[in-house]
Coordinates of C-alpha atoms in Angstrom, one line a residue:
N1 CA 22.8 -19.5 1.1
G2 CA 19.4 -17.7 1.5
L3 CA 19.4 -16.5 -2.1
P4 CA 16.3 -16.6 -4.4
N5 CA 16.6 -19.7 -6.6
S6 CA 17.3 -17.5 -9.7
L7 CA 20.5 -16.3 -8.0
S8 CA 22.1 -19.6 -7.2
M9 CA 25.4 -20.4 -8.9
E10 CA 23.8 -23.5 -10.3
A11 CA 21.0 -21.6 -11.9
V12 CA 23.3 -19.0 -13.5
L13 CA 25.7 -21.6 -14.8
G14 CA 22.8 -23.6 -16.2
A15 CA 21.6 -20.5 -18.0
L16 CA 25.1 -20.1 -19.5
T17 CA 24.9 -23.6 -21.0
N18 CA 21.5 -22.9 -22.5
P19 CA 21.9 -21.3 -26.0
F20 CA 18.5 -19.5 -25.6
A21 CA 19.4 -17.9 -22.3
K22 CA 23.2 -17.4 -22.9
G23 CA 22.7 -14.8 -25.7
P24 CA 20.5 -12.2 -23.9
L25 CA 22.3 -12.7 -20.5
K26 CA 24.8 -9.9 -20.4
G27 CA 24.9 -8.5 -16.8
I28 CA 24.7 -9.3 -13.2
E29 CA 23.1 -6.9 -10.7
T30 CA 25.6 -6.4 -7.9
H31 CA 23.9 -3.5 -6.2
N32 CA 20.1 -3.1 -5.7
M33 CA 18.4 -0.7 -3.2
G34 CA 15.6 -3.2 -2.8
T35 CA 17.7 -6.3 -2.2
Q36 CA 20.7 -5.0 -0.4
N37 CA 20.9 -8.1 1.8
F38 CA 21.8 -10.1 -1.4
D39 CA 24.3 -7.6 -2.8
R40 CA 27.4 -9.1 -1.1
I41 CA 26.6 -12.6 -2.4
A42 CA 25.9 -11.3 -5.9
Q43 CA 29.2 -9.4 -5.8
K44 CA 31.1 -12.5 -4.9
L45 CA 29.4 -14.5 -7.7
A46 CA 30.1 -11.7 -10.2
V47 CA 33.8 -12.2 -9.8
F48 CA 33.5 -15.7 -11.4
L49 CA 31.0 -14.8 -14.1
P50 CA 31.6 -13.3 -17.6
F51 CA 29.0 -10.5 -17.0
A52 CA 28.9 -6.8 -16.9
K53 CA 28.3 -5.6 -13.3
I54 CA 25.2 -3.3 -13.0
A55 CA 23.3 -1.5 -10.2
S56 CA 19.7 -0.4 -10.0
S57 CA 17.3 1.3 -7.7
D58 CA 14.4 -1.2 -8.0
A59 CA 12.2 1.8 -7.7
H60 CA 8.5 1.3 -7.1
I61 CA 8.2 4.9 -5.8
Y62 CA 9.4 8.1 -7.5
W63 CA 11.9 9.2 -4.9
A64 CA 13.9 6.0 -5.2
V65 CA 14.5 6.4 -9.0
G66 CA 18.2 6.5 -9.6
A67 CA 19.2 5.4 -6.1
G68 CA 21.4 2.7 -7.6
R69 CA 22.6 3.2 -11.2
T70 CA 25.0 1.9 -13.8
E71 CA 27.6 4.2 -15.5
F72 CA 29.0 3.3 -18.9
P73 CA 31.1 5.1 -21.5
G74 CA 28.8 7.0 -23.9
R75 CA 25.2 8.3 -23.9
T76 CA 23.1 6.2 -26.3
A77 CA 21.3 2.9 -26.0
Q78 CA 23.9 1.5 -28.4
D79 CA 26.7 2.7 -26.1
L80 CA 25.0 0.9 -23.2
R81 CA 24.6 -2.3 -25.3
N82 CA 28.3 -2.1 -26.2
A83 CA 29.3 -1.5 -22.5
L84 CA 27.2 -4.6 -21.5
E85 CA 28.8 -6.7 -24.2
N86 CA 32.3 -5.5 -23.3
N87 CA 31.9 -5.5 -19.5
T88 CA 32.8 -1.8 -19.2
T89 CA 29.9 -0.9 -16.9
V90 CA 30.4 0.5 -13.4
P91 CA 27.8 -0.1 -10.8
I92 CA 27.1 2.9 -8.5
P93 CA 25.5 1.7 -5.3
Y94 CA 22.9 3.4 -3.3
E95 CA 24.6 5.7 -0.8
G96 CA 21.6 7.3 1.0
E97 CA 19.5 6.0 3.9
S98 CA 19.4 2.3 4.4
S99 CA 16.8 0.4 2.5
A100 CA 15.2 -0.5 5.9
I101 CA 14.5 3.2 6.5
A102 CA 13.1 3.5 2.9
V103 CA 10.9 0.5 3.4
L104 CA 9.6 1.8 6.7
S105 CA 8.7 5.1 5.1
W106 CA 6.9 3.3 2.3
M107 CA 5.1 1.0 4.9
R108 CA 4.0 4.1 6.8
R109 CA 2.4 5.6 3.7
I110 CA 0.7 2.3 2.9
T111 CA -0.7 2.1 6.4
M112 CA -1.9 5.7 6.3
R113 CA -3.6 4.9 3.0
K114 CA -5.6 2.1 4.7
F115 CA -6.9 4.7 7.2
G116 CA -7.9 7.0 4.4
F117 CA -4.9 9.2 4.0
A118 CA -2.8 9.7 0.8
S119 CA 0.8 10.9 0.5
D120 CA 2.4 12.7 -2.4
A121 CA 4.8 15.4 -3.2
S122 CA 4.9 17.8 -6.1
S123 CA 8.6 17.0 -6.8
R124 CA 11.5 15.0 -5.5
N125 CA 12.7 18.1 -3.6
S126 CA 9.5 19.0 -2.0
P127 CA 8.3 17.4 1.3
I128 CA 5.8 14.6 1.3
N129 CA 2.4 15.9 2.0
T130 CA -0.2 13.6 3.7
K131 CA -3.9 14.5 3.4
Q132 CA -7.1 12.7 4.3
L133 CA -8.9 11.4 1.3
S134 CA -12.5 12.6 0.7
D135 CA -15.4 10.2 1.3
S136 CA -16.1 10.0 -2.5
M137 CA -12.5 9.1 -3.2
I138 CA -12.5 6.4 -0.5
Q139 CA -15.7 5.0 -2.1
K140 CA -14.1 4.9 -5.5
V141 CA -11.1 3.0 -4.2
Q142 CA -13.3 0.5 -2.3
K143 CA -15.5 0.0 -5.4
R144 CA -12.4 -0.6 -7.6
G145 CA -11.1 -3.1 -5.0
R146 CA -14.4 -5.0 -5.0
K147 CA -14.4 -5.1 -8.8
K148 CA -10.9 -6.7 -8.8
Q149 CA -11.9 -9.3 -6.2
G150 CA -15.0 -10.1 -8.2
S151 CA -13.0 -10.8 -11.4
R152 CA -10.8 -13.4 -9.7

């Protein structure tokens, strides 16, 4: 079915029979900006499972925070816990640009970084600004990379 092993029905049902896993297992992610290709399958599985449905942004970059989110009655951490326990969560899927566009944008910035450019923005609403790194900054980054490789 093309799913990661952790998302197979057998793995989930196995976790439900394990007393150590069953307790903390409360929700199933049915919407994720980073794994949209698995969402439909997770949504089908969720129909048969006793879990709260949740959504997340899987944000590794600031502008993706909140792209997918979970609504629940209340405002506190305890309210969220209660909603997960009682399956009263509502997943709100990502409705912006496709994740492919987001990934391509991210890849562009990573590629630019390899050529000595850095991208940043002062806020979510301001445009992304790409600037060439100074020679001293490039040397620091390269030195840090060599240190990491040497410690392996």
